[in-house]
Amino acid sequence: MTTPSGGSTPDDYWRRPDTGDDALADQPAAGPATTPPTGQTGPPPTGRTASGYSGPPPSVPPPAGWRPPVHLQPAAPRQLPQQDMAGLDAAEQRSQRVTYGFGAAAGVVLLVLLCLLCSRVVF
């Protein structure tokens, strides 16, 4: 990669290459001049702005049959089976008891190991 040298600015590297028409490159693009009539103040008339941009062109609605034809209709959604809320609550309580049981057993094992390690240090 070459770096610009001399009296150039860092932005010169990103500029477009010269088109050969240096006189027009330094001047801004000439647009239609819109000046309000003498004595008129306020915004320009509707449809015109101070910059000369009159807005986007009017849109044309698409023709009536612009969408492709649909030959396959999806099936209606199926009904989900009813849930047994009492059974779900009972299963959740059983799983909670099992989780607490494993946690208590792990806690007892860790407490016994801690007591064994502390007794080795003290005795």
N, CA, C and O atoms as a printed pandas DataFrame, in Angstrom:
     atom_number atom_name residue_name chain_id  residue_number  x_coord  y_coord  z_coord
0              1         N          MET        A               1    0.853   -1.164    0.000
1              2        CA          MET        A               1    0.000    0.000    0.000
2              3         C          MET        A               1    0.893    1.220    0.000
3              4         O          MET        A               1    1.845    1.299    0.777
4              5         N          THR        A               2    0.598    2.153   -0.852
5              6        CA          THR        A               2    1.369    3.388   -0.881
6              7         C          THR        A               2    0.660    4.433   -0.064
7              8         O          THR        A               2   -0.567    4.468    0.019
8              9         N          THR        A               3    1.465    5.284    0.539
9             10        CA          THR        A               3    0.891    6.355    1.346
10            11         C          THR        A               3    1.089    7.670    0.615
11            12         O          THR        A               3    2.086    7.856   -0.082
12            13         N          PRO        A               4    0.133    8.587    0.774
13            14        CA          PRO        A               4    0.291    9.870    0.115
14            15         C          PRO        A               4    1.467   10.634    0.723
15            16         O          PRO        A               4    1.699   10.580    1.930
16            17         N          SER        A               5    2.182   11.323   -0.107
17            18        CA          SER        A               5    3.320   12.100    0.386
18            19         C          SER        A               5    3.174   13.530   -0.105
19            20         O          SER        A               5    2.374   13.814   -0.996
20            21         N          GLY        A               6    3.929   14.399    0.466
21            22        CA          GLY        A               6    3.891   15.797    0.055
22            23         C          GLY        A               6    2.896   16.571    0.892
23            24         O          GLY        A               6    2.654   16.248    2.055
24            25         N          GLY        A               7    2.318   17.606    0.282
25            26        CA          GLY        A               7    1.417   18.495    1.004
26            27         C          GLY        A               7   -0.026   18.061    0.934
27            28         O          GLY        A               7   -0.913   18.907    1.051
28            29         N          SER        A               8   -0.309   16.783    0.749
29            30        CA          SER        A               8   -1.695   16.330    0.631
30            31         C          SER        A               8   -2.283   16.062    2.017
31            32         O          SER        A               8   -1.560   15.854    2.991
32            33         N          THR        A               9   -3.585   16.075    2.071
33            34        CA          THR        A               9   -4.284   15.797    3.327
34            35         C          THR        A               9   -4.571   14.302    3.404
35            36         O          THR        A               9   -4.520   13.616    2.382
36            37         N          PRO        A              10   -4.868   13.791    4.571
37            38        CA          PRO        A              10   -5.167   12.358    4.690
38            39         C          PRO        A              10   -6.405   11.945    3.890
39            40         O          PRO        A              10   -6.537   10.775    3.531
40            41         N          ASP        A              11   -7.308   12.877    3.604
41            42        CA          ASP        A              11   -8.519   12.538    2.861
42            43         C          ASP        A              11   -8.262   12.384    1.370
43            44         O          ASP        A              11   -9.107   11.831    0.665
44            45         N          ASP        A              12   -7.124   12.853    0.865
45            46        CA          ASP        A              12   -6.846   12.744   -0.563
46            47         C          ASP        A              12   -6.789   11.291   -1.024
47            48         O          ASP        A              12   -7.092   10.991   -2.179
48            49         N          TYR        A              13   -6.404   10.399   -0.132
49            50        CA          TYR        A              13   -6.307    8.990   -0.492
50            51         C          TYR        A              13   -7.674    8.418   -0.864
51            52         O          TYR        A              13   -7.768    7.521   -1.702
52            53         N          TRP        A              14   -8.735    8.941   -0.238
53            54        CA          TRP        A              14  -10.074    8.397   -0.438
54            55         C          TRP        A              14  -10.858    9.136   -1.513
55            56         O          TRP        A              14  -11.988    8.747   -1.809
56            57         N          ARG        A              15  -10.320   10.153   -2.090
57            58        CA          ARG        A              15  -11.042   10.905   -3.116
58            59         C          ARG        A              15  -11.081   10.136   -4.423
59            60         O          ARG        A              15  -10.238    9.278   -4.684
60            61         N          ARG        A              16  -12.077   10.460   -5.239
61            62        CA          ARG        A              16  -12.180    9.833   -6.552
62            63         C          ARG        A              16  -11.075   10.346   -7.452
63            64         O          ARG        A              16  -10.601   11.467   -7.264
64            65         N          PRO        A              17  -10.651    9.552   -8.429
65            66        CA          PRO        A              17   -9.619   10.027   -9.347
66            67         C          PRO        A              17  -10.159   11.163  -10.209
67            68         O          PRO        A              17  -11.364   11.287  -10.428
68            69         N          ASP        A              18   -9.231   11.987  -10.690
69            70        CA          ASP        A              18   -9.619   13.122  -11.531
70            71         C          ASP        A              18  -10.241   12.624  -12.821
71            72         O          ASP        A              18   -9.814   11.618  -13.388
72            73         N          THR        A              19  -11.266   13.351  -13.281
73            74        CA          THR        A              19  -11.904   12.999  -14.552
74            75         C          THR        A              19  -11.323   13.799  -15.696
75            76         O          THR        A              19  -11.692   13.585  -16.850
76            77         N          GLY        A              20  -10.423   14.715  -15.396
77            78        CA          GLY        A              20   -9.798   15.530  -16.437
78            79         C          GLY        A              20  -10.449   16.887  -16.583
79            80         O          GLY        A              20   -9.887   17.763  -17.240
80            81         N          ASP        A              21  -11.601   17.090  -15.999
81            82        CA          ASP        A              21  -12.292   18.367  -16.102
82            83         C          ASP        A              21  -12.145   19.090  -14.763
83            84         O          ASP        A              21  -13.080   19.128  -13.962
84            85         N          ASP        A              22  -10.953   19.667  -14.527
85            86        CA          ASP        A              22  -10.650   20.296  -13.239
86            87         C          ASP        A              22  -11.486   21.535  -12.987
87            88         O          ASP        A              22  -11.791   21.842  -11.834
88            89         N          ALA        A              23  -11.858   22.246  -14.021
89            90        CA          ALA        A              23  -12.599   23.485  -13.836
90            91         C          ALA        A              23  -13.988   23.203  -13.264
91            92         O          ALA        A              23  -14.477   23.964  -12.429
92            93         N          LEU        A              24  -14.628   22.115  -13.704
93            94        CA          LEU        A              24  -15.968   21.812  -13.224
94            95         C          LEU        A              24  -15.946   21.054  -11.907
95            96         O          LEU        A              24  -16.945   21.055  -11.187
96            97         N          ALA        A              25  -14.837   20.409  -11.571
97            98        CA          ALA        A              25  -14.764   19.612  -10.356
98            99         C          ALA        A              25  -14.801   20.472   -9.111
99           100         O          ALA        A              25  -15.304   20.037   -8.075
100          101         N          ASP        A              26  -14.268   21.703   -9.193
101          102        CA          ASP        A              26  -14.221   22.557   -8.019
102          103         C          ASP        A              26  -15.522   23.303   -7.789
103          104         O          ASP        A              26  -15.737   23.837   -6.700
104          105         N          GLN        A              27  -16.391   23.354   -8.781
105          106        CA          GLN        A              27  -17.632   24.102   -8.651
106          107         C          GLN        A              27  -18.763   23.160   -8.265
107          108         O          GLN        A              27  -18.796   22.013   -8.710
108          109         N          PRO        A              28  -19.700   23.643   -7.430
109          110        CA          PRO        A              28  -20.836   22.791   -7.091
110          111         C          PRO        A              28  -21.746   22.619   -8.303
111          112         O          PRO        A              28  -21.754   23.444   -9.217
112          113         N          ALA        A              29  -22.508   21.536   -8.289
113          114        CA          ALA        A              29  -23.416   21.258   -9.393
114          115         C          ALA        A              29  -24.485   22.340   -9.461
115          116         O          ALA        A              29  -25.056   22.732   -8.444
116          117         N          ALA        A              30  -24.744   22.809  -10.661
117          118        CA          ALA        A              30  -25.729   23.865  -10.835
118          119         C          ALA        A              30  -27.110   23.245  -10.881
119          120         O          ALA        A              30  -27.358   22.338  -11.676
120          121         N          GLY        A              31  -28.005   23.718  -10.047
121          122        CA          GLY        A              31  -29.373   23.235  -10.012
122          123         C          GLY        A              31  -30.308   24.362  -10.397
123          124         O          GLY        A              31  -29.864   25.499  -10.556
124          125         N          PRO        A              32  -31.578   24.079  -10.549
125          126        CA          PRO        A              32  -32.507   25.147  -10.887
126          127         C          PRO        A              32  -32.613   26.128   -9.736
127          128         O          PRO        A              32  -32.820   25.733   -8.588
128          129         N          ALA        A              33  -32.477   27.352  -10.034
129          130        CA          ALA        A              33  -32.534   28.381   -9.004
130          131         C          ALA        A              33  -33.982   28.675   -8.674
131          132         O          ALA        A              33  -34.779   29.013   -9.548
132          133         N          THR        A              34  -34.311   28.543   -7.396
133          134        CA          THR        A              34  -35.667   28.866   -6.960
134          135         C          THR        A              34  -35.553   29.986   -5.954
135          136         O          THR        A              34  -35.122   29.777   -4.820
136          137         N          THR        A              35  -35.933   31.148   -6.362
137          138        CA          THR        A              35  -35.929   32.291   -5.459
138          139         C          THR        A              35  -37.358   32.776   -5.337
139          140         O          THR        A              35  -38.089   32.818   -6.326
140          141         N          PRO        A              36  -37.750   33.133   -4.164
141          142        CA          PRO        A              36  -39.114   33.613   -4.010
142          143         C          PRO        A              36  -39.293   34.939   -4.727
143          144         O          PRO        A              36  -38.349   35.722   -4.829
144          145         N          PRO        A              37  -40.487   35.197   -5.221
145          146        CA          PRO        A              37  -40.729   36.480   -5.870
146          147         C          PRO        A              37  -40.482   37.633   -4.901
147          148         O          PRO        A              37  -40.512   37.459   -3.682
148          149         N          THR        A              38  -40.248   38.761   -5.445
149          150        CA          THR        A              38  -39.933   39.934   -4.643
150          151         C          THR        A              38  -41.093   40.236   -3.698
151          152         O          THR        A              38  -42.257   40.264   -4.099
152          153         N          GLY        A              39  -40.747   40.456   -2.453
153          154        CA          GLY        A              39  -41.752   40.797   -1.464
154          155         C          GLY        A              39  -42.366   39.578   -0.793
155          156         O          GLY        A              39  -43.095   39.736    0.186
156          157         N          GLN        A              40  -42.104   38.378   -1.273
157          158        CA          GLN        A              40  -42.690   37.176   -0.669
158          159         C          GLN        A              40  -41.729   36.633    0.376
159          160         O          GLN        A              40  -40.530   36.525    0.121
160          161         N          THR        A              41  -42.238   36.296    1.527
161          162        CA          THR        A              41  -41.431   35.691    2.584
162          163         C          THR        A              41  -42.076   34.381    2.982
163          164         O          THR        A              41  -43.229   34.116    2.643
164          165         N          GLY        A              42  -41.332   33.571    3.698
165          166        CA          GLY        A              42  -41.877   32.306    4.153
166          167         C          GLY        A              42  -41.376   31.157    3.304
167          168         O          GLY        A              42  -40.463   31.323    2.495
168          169         N          PRO        A              43  -41.973   29.997    3.489
169          170        CA          PRO        A              43  -41.497   28.825    2.744
170          171         C          PRO        A              43  -41.869   28.927    1.268
171          172         O          PRO        A              43  -42.798   29.647    0.902
172          173         N          PRO        A              44  -41.139   28.203    0.425
173          174        CA          PRO        A              44  -41.462   28.216   -0.998
174          175         C          PRO        A              44  -42.819   27.564   -1.247
175          176         O          PRO        A              44  -43.338   26.872   -0.371
176          177         N          PRO        A              45  -43.397   27.771   -2.420
177          178        CA          PRO        A              45  -44.709   27.186   -2.710
178          179         C          PRO        A              45  -44.669   25.663   -2.609
179          180         O          PRO        A              45  -43.605   25.049   -2.689
180          181         N          THR        A              46  -45.839   25.069   -2.433
181          182        CA          THR        A              46  -45.945   23.616   -2.282
182          183         C          THR        A              46  -45.375   22.919   -3.510
183          184         O          THR        A              46  -45.595   23.335   -4.648
184          185         N          GLY        A              47  -44.625   21.829   -3.240
185          186        CA          GLY        A              47  -44.049   21.070   -4.345
186          187         C          GLY        A              47  -42.631   21.488   -4.658
187          188         O          GLY        A              47  -41.933   20.777   -5.380
188          189         N          ARG        A              48  -42.181   22.616   -4.141
189          190        CA          ARG        A              48  -40.814   23.079   -4.386
190          191         C          ARG        A              48  -40.141   23.366   -3.060
191          192         O          ARG        A              48  -40.778   23.783   -2.093
192          193         N          THR        A              49  -38.873   23.139   -3.040
193          194        CA          THR        A              49  -38.088   23.472   -1.853
194          195         C          THR        A              49  -36.996   24.435   -2.265
195          196         O          THR        A              49  -36.800   24.706   -3.450
196          197         N          ALA        A              50  -36.297   24.943   -1.287
197          198        CA          ALA        A              50  -35.239   25.914   -1.572
198          199         C          ALA        A              50  -34.110   25.274   -2.378
199          200         O          ALA        A              50  -33.411   25.973   -3.112
200          201         N          SER        A              51  -33.921   23.966   -2.256
201          202        CA          SER        A              51  -32.829   23.307   -2.967
202          203         C          SER        A              51  -33.235   22.909   -4.383
203          204         O          SER        A              51  -32.375   22.497   -5.161
204          205         N          GLY        A              52  -34.491   23.015   -4.739
205          206        CA          GLY        A              52  -34.937   22.671   -6.069
206          207         C          GLY        A              52  -35.444   21.246   -6.167
207          208         O          GLY        A              52  -35.843   20.817   -7.250
208          209         N          TYR        A              53  -35.443   20.509   -5.092
209          210        CA          TYR        A              53  -35.921   19.130   -5.101
210          211         C          TYR        A              53  -37.427   19.148   -4.908
211          212         O          TYR        A              53  -37.925   19.665   -3.908
212          213         N          SER        A              54  -38.140   18.592   -5.850
213          214        CA          SER        A              54  -39.601   18.632   -5.763
214          215         C          SER        A              54  -40.182   17.365   -5.153
215          216         O          SER        A              54  -41.401   17.195   -5.150
216          217         N          GLY        A              55  -39.358   16.486   -4.646
217          218        CA          GLY        A              55  -39.847   15.286   -3.992
218          219         C          GLY        A              55  -39.779   14.089   -4.920
219          220         O          GLY        A              55  -39.411   14.223   -6.087
220          221         N          PRO        A              56  -40.129   12.924   -4.409
221          222        CA          PRO        A              56  -40.070   11.711   -5.237
222          223         C          PRO        A              56  -41.168   11.733   -6.289
223          224         O          PRO        A              56  -42.173   12.426   -6.133
224          225         N          PRO        A              57  -40.976   10.986   -7.340
225          226        CA          PRO        A              57  -42.021   10.933   -8.357
226          227         C          PRO        A              57  -43.261   10.231   -7.803
227          228         O          PRO        A              57  -43.150    9.444   -6.863
228          229         N          PRO        A              58  -44.414   10.497   -8.355
229          230        CA          PRO        A              58  -45.611    9.834   -7.838
230          231         C          PRO        A              58  -45.534    8.326   -8.096
231          232         O          PRO        A              58  -45.064    7.884   -9.145
232          233         N          SER        A              59  -45.998    7.561   -7.134
233          234        CA          SER        A              59  -45.935    6.109   -7.286
234          235         C          SER        A              59  -47.173    5.604   -8.011
235          236         O          SER        A              59  -48.265    6.160   -7.892
236          237         N          VAL        A              60  -46.968    4.552   -8.751
237          238        CA          VAL        A              60  -48.056    3.929   -9.497
238          239         C          VAL        A              60  -48.376    2.614   -8.807
239          240         O          VAL        A              60  -47.468    1.812   -8.593
240          241         N          PRO        A              61  -49.642    2.356   -8.445
241          242        CA          PRO        A              61  -49.946    1.089   -7.774
242          243         C          PRO        A              61  -49.692   -0.086   -8.709
243          244         O          PRO        A              61  -49.829    0.053   -9.924
244          245         N          PRO        A              62  -49.323   -1.243   -8.160
245          246        CA          PRO        A              62  -49.062   -2.412   -9.006
246          247         C          PRO        A              62  -50.354   -2.898   -9.653
247          248         O          PRO        A              62  -51.442   -2.605   -9.158
248          249         N          PRO        A              63  -50.243   -3.634  -10.749
249          250        CA          PRO        A              63  -51.459   -4.155  -11.374
250          251         C          PRO        A              63  -52.173   -5.140  -10.455
251          252         O          PRO        A              63  -51.589   -5.633   -9.490
252          253         N          ALA        A              64  -53.415   -5.418  -10.755
253          254        CA          ALA        A              64  -54.253   -6.235   -9.867
254          255         C          ALA        A              64  -53.703   -7.643   -9.679
255          256         O          ALA        A              64  -53.742   -8.144   -8.555
256          257         N          GLY        A              65  -53.202   -8.297  -10.691
257          258        CA          GLY        A              65  -52.742   -9.676  -10.559
258          259         C          GLY        A              65  -51.245   -9.809  -10.474
259          260         O          GLY        A              65  -50.676  -10.695  -11.111
260          261         N          TRP        A              66  -50.584   -8.960   -9.710
261          262        CA          TRP        A              66  -49.127   -8.964   -9.688
262          263         C          TRP        A              66  -48.553  -10.101   -8.855
263          264         O          TRP        A              66  -47.378  -10.433   -9.013
264          265         N          ARG        A              67  -49.322  -10.693   -7.995
265          266        CA          ARG        A              67  -48.812  -11.796   -7.168
266          267         C          ARG        A              67  -48.922  -13.112   -7.916
267          268         O          ARG        A              67  -49.827  -13.284   -8.733
268          269         N          PRO        A              68  -48.014  -14.041   -7.651
269          270        CA          PRO        A              68  -48.119  -15.352   -8.315
270          271         C          PRO        A              68  -49.336  -16.103   -7.781
271          272         O          PRO        A              68  -49.747  -15.870   -6.645
272          273         N          PRO        A              69  -49.914  -16.988   -8.567
273          274        CA          PRO        A              69  -51.083  -17.730   -8.087
274          275         C          PRO        A              69  -50.679  -18.728   -6.996
275          276         O          PRO        A              69  -49.587  -19.295   -7.028
276          277         N          VAL        A              70  -51.568  -18.926   -6.046
277          278        CA          VAL        A              70  -51.331  -19.846   -4.936
278          279         C          VAL        A              70  -52.127  -21.119   -5.229
279          280         O          VAL        A              70  -53.353  -21.077   -5.338
280          281         N          HIS        A              71  -51.429  -22.248   -5.356
281          282        CA          HIS        A              71  -52.083  -23.499   -5.687
282          283         C          HIS        A              71  -52.235  -24.415   -4.479
283          284         O          HIS        A              71  -53.093  -25.297   -4.480
284          285         N          LEU        A              72  -51.413  -24.221   -3.448
285          286        CA          LEU        A              72  -51.422  -25.115   -2.295
286          287         C          LEU        A              72  -51.808  -24.314   -1.065
287          288         O          LEU        A              72  -51.109  -23.372   -0.693
288          289         N          GLN        A              73  -52.886  -24.669   -0.447
289          290        CA          GLN        A              73  -53.329  -23.998    0.773
290          291         C          GLN        A              73  -52.807  -24.788    1.977
291          292         O          GLN        A              73  -52.958  -26.009    2.016
292          293         N          PRO        A              74  -52.207  -24.126    2.944
293          294        CA          PRO        A              74  -51.708  -24.856    4.113
294          295         C          PRO        A              74  -52.873  -25.398    4.943
295          296         O          PRO        A              74  -53.968  -24.837    4.954
296          297         N          ALA        A              75  -52.603  -26.497    5.630
297          298        CA          ALA        A              75  -53.623  -27.102    6.485
298          299         C          ALA        A              75  -53.859  -26.216    7.695
299          300         O          ALA        A              75  -52.973  -25.481    8.131
300          301         N          ALA        A              76  -55.059  -26.298    8.226
301          302        CA          ALA        A              76  -55.386  -25.529    9.423
302          303         C          ALA        A              76  -54.557  -26.046   10.590
303          304         O          ALA        A              76  -54.248  -27.236   10.642
304          305         N          PRO        A              77  -54.193  -25.180   11.521
305          306        CA          PRO        A              77  -53.383  -25.640   12.655
306          307         C          PRO        A              77  -54.165  -26.637   13.508
307          308         O          PRO        A              77  -55.378  -26.520   13.685
308          309         N          ARG        A              78  -53.434  -27.619   14.029
309          310        CA          ARG        A              78  -54.054  -28.646   14.858
310          311         C          ARG        A              78  -54.259  -28.125   16.273
311          312         O          ARG        A              78  -53.583  -27.191   16.704
312          313         N          GLN        A              79  -55.178  -28.724   16.981
313          314        CA          GLN        A              79  -55.422  -28.378   18.377
314          315         C          GLN        A              79  -54.438  -29.145   19.261
315          316         O          GLN        A              79  -54.242  -30.347   19.079
316          317         N          LEU        A              80  -53.835  -28.464   20.197
317          318        CA          LEU        A              80  -52.946  -29.125   21.142
318          319         C          LEU        A              80  -53.773  -29.897   22.163
319          320         O          LEU        A              80  -54.890  -29.489   22.482
320          321         N          PRO        A              81  -53.246  -31.004   22.682
321          322        CA          PRO        A              81  -54.000  -31.733   23.700
322          323         C          PRO        A              81  -54.100  -30.910   24.982
323          324         O          PRO        A              81  -53.243  -30.076   25.274
324          325         N          GLN        A              82  -55.153  -31.162   25.731
325          326        CA          GLN        A              82  -55.341  -30.449   26.994
326          327         C          GLN        A              82  -54.267  -30.885   27.983
327          328         O          GLN        A              82  -53.850  -32.043   27.985
328          329         N          GLN        A              83  -53.828  -29.967   28.808
329          330        CA          GLN        A              83  -52.781  -30.267   29.778
330          331         C          GLN        A              83  -53.406  -30.651   31.118
331          332         O          GLN        A              83  -54.407  -30.077   31.547
332          333         N          ASP        A              84  -52.792  -31.628   31.758
333          334        CA          ASP        A              84  -53.217  -32.062   33.088
334          335         C          ASP        A              84  -52.443  -31.240   34.108
335          336         O          ASP        A              84  -51.326  -31.596   34.484
336          337         N          MET        A              85  -53.034  -30.150   34.550
337          338        CA          MET        A              85  -52.320  -29.226   35.439
338          339         C          MET        A              85  -51.993  -29.872   36.785
339          340         O          MET        A              85  -50.917  -29.642   37.336
340          341         N          ALA        A              86  -52.902  -30.667   37.311
341          342        CA          ALA        A              86  -52.632  -31.323   38.604
342          343         C          ALA        A              86  -51.477  -32.310   38.447
343          344         O          ALA        A              86  -50.621  -32.399   39.327
344          345         N          GLY        A              87  -51.443  -33.044   37.352
345          346        CA          GLY        A              87  -50.348  -33.991   37.109
346          347         C          GLY        A              87  -49.020  -33.277   36.922
347          348         O          GLY        A              87  -47.984  -33.741   37.397
348          349         N          LEU        A              88  -49.055  -32.135   36.222
349          350        CA          LEU        A              88  -47.826  -31.355   36.037
350          351         C          LEU        A              88  -47.303  -30.834   37.363
351          352         O          LEU        A              88  -46.096  -30.857   37.605
352          353         N          ASP        A              89  -48.209  -30.356   38.239
353          354        CA          ASP        A              89  -47.778  -29.861   39.555
354          355         C          ASP        A              89  -47.179  -30.978   40.398
355          356         O          ASP        A              89  -46.182  -30.774   41.089
356          357         N          ALA        A              90  -47.790  -32.164   40.341
357          358        CA          ALA        A              90  -47.271  -33.299   41.119
358          359         C          ALA        A              90  -45.890  -33.704   40.615
359          360         O          ALA        A              90  -44.994  -33.972   41.416
360          361         N          ALA        A              91  -45.708  -33.752   39.291
361          362        CA          ALA        A              91  -44.398  -34.118   38.732
362          363         C          ALA        A              91  -43.348  -33.078   39.103
363          364         O          ALA        A              91  -42.204  -33.425   39.394
364          365         N          GLU        A              92  -43.732  -31.809   39.093
365          366        CA          GLU        A              92  -42.780  -30.760   39.458
366          367         C          GLU        A              92  -42.375  -30.883   40.924
367          368         O          GLU        A              92  -41.207  -30.686   41.259
368          369         N          GLN        A              93  -43.318  -31.203   41.795
369          370        CA          GLN        A              93  -42.991  -31.357   43.222
370          371         C          GLN        A              93  -42.075  -32.551   43.439
371          372         O          GLN        A              93  -41.155  -32.489   44.254
372          373         N          ARG        A              94  -42.324  -33.659   42.701
373          374        CA          ARG        A              94  -41.444  -34.833   42.839
374          375         C          ARG        A              94  -40.024  -34.497   42.385
375          376         O          ARG        A              94  -39.057  -34.861   43.054
376          377         N          SER        A              95  -39.897  -33.806   41.256
377          378        CA          SER        A              95  -38.557  -33.462   40.766
378          379         C          SER        A              95  -37.864  -32.488   41.708
379          380         O          SER        A              95  -36.642  -32.520   41.849
380          381         N          GLN        A              96  -38.640  -31.626   42.352
381          382        CA          GLN        A              96  -38.037  -30.687   43.306
382          383         C          GLN        A              96  -37.514  -31.447   44.526
383          384         O          GLN        A              96  -36.443  -31.131   45.045
384          385         N          ARG        A              97  -38.266  -32.442   44.979
385          386        CA          ARG        A              97  -37.800  -33.255   46.114
386          387         C          ARG        A              97  -36.523  -34.013   45.764
387          388         O          ARG        A              97  -35.610  -34.098   46.584
388          389         N          VAL        A              98  -36.453  -34.563   44.554
389          390        CA          VAL        A              98  -35.251  -35.289   44.137
390          391         C          VAL        A              98  -34.056  -34.331   44.088
391          392         O          VAL        A              98  -32.961  -34.678   44.529
392          393         N          THR        A              99  -34.270  -33.130   43.551
393          394        CA          THR        A              99  -33.185  -32.153   43.474
394          395         C          THR        A              99  -32.697  -31.767   44.857
395          396         O          THR        A              99  -31.492  -31.702   45.098
396          397         N          TYR        A             100  -33.642  -31.507   45.784
397          398        CA          TYR        A             100  -33.248  -31.152   47.144
398          399         C          TYR        A             100  -32.548  -32.329   47.826
399          400         O          TYR        A             100  -31.621  -32.118   48.608
400          401         N          GLY        A             101  -32.968  -33.552   47.548
401          402        CA          GLY        A             101  -32.327  -34.737   48.148
402          403         C          GLY        A             101  -30.886  -34.874   47.687
403          404         O          GLY        A             101  -29.992  -35.109   48.501
404          405         N          PHE        A             102  -30.650  -34.727   46.371
405          406        CA          PHE        A             102  -29.270  -34.795   45.878
406          407         C          PHE        A             102  -28.428  -33.647   46.446
407          408         O          PHE        A             102  -27.261  -33.845   46.784
408          409         N          GLY        A             103  -29.008  -32.461   46.552
409          410        CA          GLY        A             103  -28.274  -31.328   47.120
410          411         C          GLY        A             103  -27.914  -31.568   48.574
411          412         O          GLY        A             103  -26.805  -31.247   48.999
412          413         N          ALA        A             104  -28.846  -32.132   49.346
413          414        CA          ALA        A             104  -28.572  -32.416   50.769
414          415         C          ALA        A             104  -27.495  -33.488   50.890
415          416         O          ALA        A             104  -26.602  -33.377   51.731
416          417         N          ALA        A             105  -27.573  -34.524   50.059
417          418        CA          ALA        A             105  -26.559  -35.590   50.108
418          419         C          ALA        A             105  -25.185  -35.029   49.753
419          420         O          ALA        A             105  -24.197  -35.361   50.408
420          421         N          ALA        A             106  -25.109  -34.189   48.732
421          422        CA          ALA        A             106  -23.826  -33.580   48.355
422          423         C          ALA        A             106  -23.315  -32.684   49.487
423          424         O          ALA        A             106  -22.115  -32.659   49.761
424          425         N          GLY        A             107  -24.211  -31.954   50.139
425          426        CA          GLY        A             107  -23.808  -31.096   51.258
426          427         C          GLY        A             107  -23.256  -31.909   52.414
427          428         O          GLY        A             107  -22.264  -31.509   53.024
428          429         N          VAL        A             108  -23.878  -33.055   52.734
429          430        CA          VAL        A             108  -23.393  -33.919   53.826
430          431         C          VAL        A             108  -22.019  -34.467   53.489
431          432         O          VAL        A             108  -21.131  -34.499   54.340
432          433         N          VAL        A             109  -21.842  -34.906   52.230
433          434        CA          VAL        A             109  -20.533  -35.440   51.824
434          435         C          VAL        A             109  -19.464  -34.354   51.928
435          436         O          VAL        A             109  -18.369  -34.617   52.424
436          437         N          LEU        A             110  -19.761  -33.149   51.473
437          438        CA          LEU        A             110  -18.788  -32.057   51.572
438          439         C          LEU        A             110  -18.490  -31.687   53.023
439          440         O          LEU        A             110  -17.350  -31.366   53.360
440          441         N          LEU        A             111  -19.506  -31.729   53.881
441          442        CA          LEU        A             111  -19.288  -31.425   55.301
442          443         C          LEU        A             111  -18.390  -32.479   55.946
443          444         O          LEU        A             111  -17.510  -32.138   56.737
444          445         N          VAL        A             112  -18.599  -33.745   55.620
445          446        CA          VAL        A             112  -17.754  -34.823   56.161
446          447         C          VAL        A             112  -16.316  -34.658   55.666
447          448         O          VAL        A             112  -15.377  -34.809   56.447
448          449         N          LEU        A             113  -16.133  -34.352   54.385
449          450        CA          LEU        A             113  -14.785  -34.144   53.860
450          451         C          LEU        A             113  -14.114  -32.947   54.529
451          452         O          LEU        A             113  -12.921  -32.992   54.828
452          453         N          LEU        A             114  -14.860  -31.896   54.761
453          454        CA          LEU        A             114  -14.305  -30.713   55.420
454          455         C          LEU        A             114  -13.883  -31.045   56.846
455          456         O          LEU        A             114  -12.825  -30.615   57.304
456          457         N          CYS        A             115  -14.710  -31.809   57.539
457          458        CA          CYS        A             115  -14.349  -32.213   58.917
458          459         C          CYS        A             115  -13.109  -33.102   58.919
459          460         O          CYS        A             115  -12.252  -32.957   59.791
460          461         N          LEU        A             116  -12.998  -34.016   57.960
461          462        CA          LEU        A             116  -11.811  -34.874   57.885
462          463         C          LEU        A             116  -10.555  -34.055   57.611
463          464         O          LEU        A             116   -9.514  -34.283   58.228
464          465         N          LEU        A             117  -10.654  -33.108   56.691
465          466        CA          LEU        A             117   -9.472  -32.271   56.381
466          467         C          LEU        A             117   -9.085  -31.397   57.573
467          468         O          LEU        A             117   -7.901  -31.227   57.865
468          469         N          CYS        A             118  -10.068  -30.855   58.246
469          470        CA          CYS        A             118   -9.759  -30.009   59.419
470          471         C          CYS        A             118   -9.174  -30.852   60.561
471          472         O          CYS        A             118   -8.288  -30.384   61.277
472          473         N          SER        A             119   -9.657  -32.078   60.737
473          474        CA          SER        A             119   -9.107  -32.921   61.813
474          475         C          SER        A             119   -7.663  -33.322   61.503
475          476         O          SER        A             119   -6.870  -33.500   62.428
476          477         N          ARG        A             120   -7.301  -33.467   60.215
477          478        CA          ARG        A             120   -5.914  -33.779   59.851
478          479         C          ARG        A             120   -5.008  -32.609   60.164
479          480         O          ARG        A             120   -3.863  -32.804   60.573
480          481         N          VAL        A             121   -5.513  -31.366   59.974
481          482        CA          VAL        A             121   -4.704  -30.187   60.248
482          483         C          VAL        A             121   -4.519  -30.000   61.744
483          484         O          VAL        A             121   -3.424  -29.659   62.191
484          485         N          VAL        A             122   -5.572  -30.218   62.527
485          486        CA          VAL        A             122   -5.524  -29.984   63.976
486          487         C          VAL        A             122   -4.745  -31.103   64.673
487          488         O          VAL        A             122   -3.942  -30.818   65.562
488          489         N          PHE        A             123   -4.954  -32.336   64.306
489          490        CA          PHE        A             123   -4.331  -33.452   65.027
490          491         C          PHE        A             123   -3.084  -33.903   64.360
491          492         O          PHE        A             123   -2.432  -34.834   64.833
